[in-house]
Amino acid sequence: MITCETTFDLELLNLLKGCKRTALRIELLHNINLGETANFRFLRGYLTASLWSSTDDAGEPLDNDFGITSIATESLLSAWASAHGSCAKTKPT
């Protein structure tokens, strides 16, 4: 299970292929949707804001036609890694 405490280096260095990679994407999207940890709530907000603030080639906002589930697996994993790093840096000691 992917959590804020998960070490993401292994997932990023050894990207899974085929069915296993699809399962990872499904689990990641499920956790983003649930938002049970601060990391996943932050990630959901980050991805939503990214779609809202970006436009297509015609200048139309991406969030008009796309949602978080439209984002490529590689981009989701990259955003998750970034969010995990931000979450870890801001954790109270």
mmCIF file of C-alpha atoms in Angstrom:
data_model
loop_
_atom_site.group_PDB
_atom_site.id
_atom_site.type_symbol
_atom_site.label_atom_id
_atom_site.label_comp_id
_atom_site.label_asym_id
_atom_site.label_seq_id
_atom_site.Cartn_x
_atom_site.Cartn_y
_atom_site.Cartn_z
ATOM 1 C CA MET A 1 0.000 0.000 0.000
ATOM 2 C CA ILE A 2 1.264 3.458 -0.877
ATOM 3 C CA THR A 3 1.355 5.798 2.103
ATOM 4 C CA CYS A 4 3.057 9.038 3.051
ATOM 5 C CA GLU A 5 5.587 6.916 4.921
ATOM 6 C CA THR A 6 6.349 4.685 1.923
ATOM 7 C CA THR A 7 9.822 5.002 0.492
ATOM 8 C CA PHE A 8 9.036 5.994 -3.063
ATOM 9 C CA ASP A 9 12.563 5.521 -4.439
ATOM 10 C CA LEU A 10 11.982 1.844 -5.174
ATOM 11 C CA GLU A 11 8.756 2.492 -7.051
ATOM 12 C CA LEU A 12 10.366 5.203 -9.155
ATOM 13 C CA LEU A 13 13.599 3.317 -9.841
ATOM 14 C CA ASN A 14 11.856 0.049 -10.670
ATOM 15 C CA LEU A 15 8.745 1.128 -12.515
ATOM 16 C CA LEU A 16 6.497 -1.861 -12.878
ATOM 17 C CA LYS A 17 5.251 -2.916 -16.305
ATOM 18 C CA GLY A 18 2.033 -4.413 -17.624
ATOM 19 C CA CYS A 19 -0.626 -5.503 -15.161
ATOM 20 C CA LYS A 20 1.477 -4.686 -12.102
ATOM 21 C CA ARG A 21 1.980 -1.127 -13.326
ATOM 22 C CA THR A 22 -1.746 -0.791 -13.963
ATOM 23 C CA ALA A 23 -2.427 -2.030 -10.426
ATOM 24 C CA LEU A 24 -0.030 0.603 -9.061
ATOM 25 C CA ARG A 25 -1.868 3.320 -11.022
ATOM 26 C CA ILE A 26 -5.245 2.110 -9.758
ATOM 27 C CA GLU A 27 -4.003 2.072 -6.156
ATOM 28 C CA LEU A 28 -2.481 5.528 -6.493
ATOM 29 C CA LEU A 29 -5.683 7.013 -7.969
ATOM 30 C CA HIS A 30 -7.736 5.282 -5.263
ATOM 31 C CA ASN A 31 -5.592 6.796 -2.503
ATOM 32 C CA ILE A 32 -5.674 10.246 -4.120
ATOM 33 C CA ASN A 33 -9.469 10.018 -4.258
ATOM 34 C CA LEU A 34 -9.755 8.892 -0.609
ATOM 35 C CA GLY A 35 -7.308 11.512 0.645
ATOM 36 C CA GLU A 36 -6.765 9.729 3.963
ATOM 37 C CA THR A 37 -3.279 11.168 4.508
ATOM 38 C CA ALA A 38 -1.997 14.720 4.281
ATOM 39 C CA ASN A 39 0.235 13.625 1.418
ATOM 40 C CA PHE A 40 -2.656 12.406 -0.713
ATOM 41 C CA ARG A 41 -4.814 15.439 0.111
ATOM 42 C CA PHE A 42 -1.904 17.674 -0.912
ATOM 43 C CA LEU A 43 -1.370 15.609 -4.072
ATOM 44 C CA ARG A 44 -5.053 15.825 -5.041
ATOM 45 C CA GLY A 45 -4.998 19.606 -4.608
ATOM 46 C CA TYR A 46 -1.730 19.909 -6.518
ATOM 47 C CA LEU A 47 -3.010 17.852 -9.469
ATOM 48 C CA THR A 48 -6.361 19.672 -9.514
ATOM 49 C CA ALA A 49 -4.595 23.047 -9.503
ATOM 50 C CA SER A 50 -2.232 21.877 -12.247
ATOM 51 C CA LEU A 51 -5.146 20.986 -14.513
ATOM 52 C CA TRP A 52 -6.960 24.225 -13.651
ATOM 53 C CA SER A 53 -3.946 26.432 -14.386
ATOM 54 C CA SER A 54 -2.847 24.697 -17.607
ATOM 55 C CA THR A 55 -4.274 25.127 -21.081
ATOM 56 C CA ASP A 56 -4.287 23.094 -24.277
ATOM 57 C CA ASP A 57 -2.944 24.308 -27.626
ATOM 58 C CA ALA A 58 -6.185 26.220 -28.276
ATOM 59 C CA GLY A 59 -5.931 28.039 -24.933
ATOM 60 C CA GLU A 60 -8.751 26.095 -23.271
ATOM 61 C CA PRO A 61 -8.244 25.146 -19.606
ATOM 62 C CA LEU A 62 -7.342 21.463 -19.258
ATOM 63 C CA ASP A 63 -9.796 20.964 -16.407
ATOM 64 C CA ASN A 64 -12.655 21.578 -18.861
ATOM 65 C CA ASP A 65 -12.047 18.206 -20.513
ATOM 66 C CA PHE A 66 -9.657 16.298 -18.247
ATOM 67 C CA GLY A 67 -9.423 15.123 -14.656
ATOM 68 C CA ILE A 68 -6.828 13.490 -12.462
ATOM 69 C CA THR A 69 -7.596 10.096 -14.008
ATOM 70 C CA SER A 70 -6.487 11.485 -17.393
ATOM 71 C CA ILE A 71 -2.942 12.121 -16.158
ATOM 72 C CA ALA A 72 -0.287 9.669 -17.380
ATOM 73 C CA THR A 73 1.036 7.113 -14.896
ATOM 74 C CA GLU A 74 4.568 8.523 -15.100
ATOM 75 C CA SER A 75 3.287 12.011 -14.286
ATOM 76 C CA LEU A 76 1.210 10.708 -11.368
ATOM 77 C CA LEU A 77 4.252 8.924 -9.947
ATOM 78 C CA SER A 78 6.413 11.997 -10.400
ATOM 79 C CA ALA A 79 3.823 14.202 -8.677
ATOM 80 C CA TRP A 80 3.471 11.633 -5.893
ATOM 81 C CA ALA A 81 7.242 11.636 -5.342
ATOM 82 C CA SER A 82 7.290 15.439 -5.209
ATOM 83 C CA ALA A 83 4.322 15.564 -2.840
ATOM 84 C CA HIS A 84 5.910 12.919 -0.628
ATOM 85 C CA GLY A 85 9.067 14.997 -0.415
ATOM 86 C CA SER A 86 7.078 18.147 0.445
ATOM 87 C CA CYS A 87 5.057 16.243 3.051
ATOM 88 C CA ALA A 88 8.213 14.871 4.674
ATOM 89 C CA LYS A 89 9.892 18.302 4.747
ATOM 90 C CA THR A 90 6.935 19.974 6.456
ATOM 91 C CA LYS A 91 6.302 17.230 9.022
ATOM 92 C CA PRO A 92 6.613 18.555 12.580
ATOM 93 C CA THR A 93 9.607 17.173 14.454
#
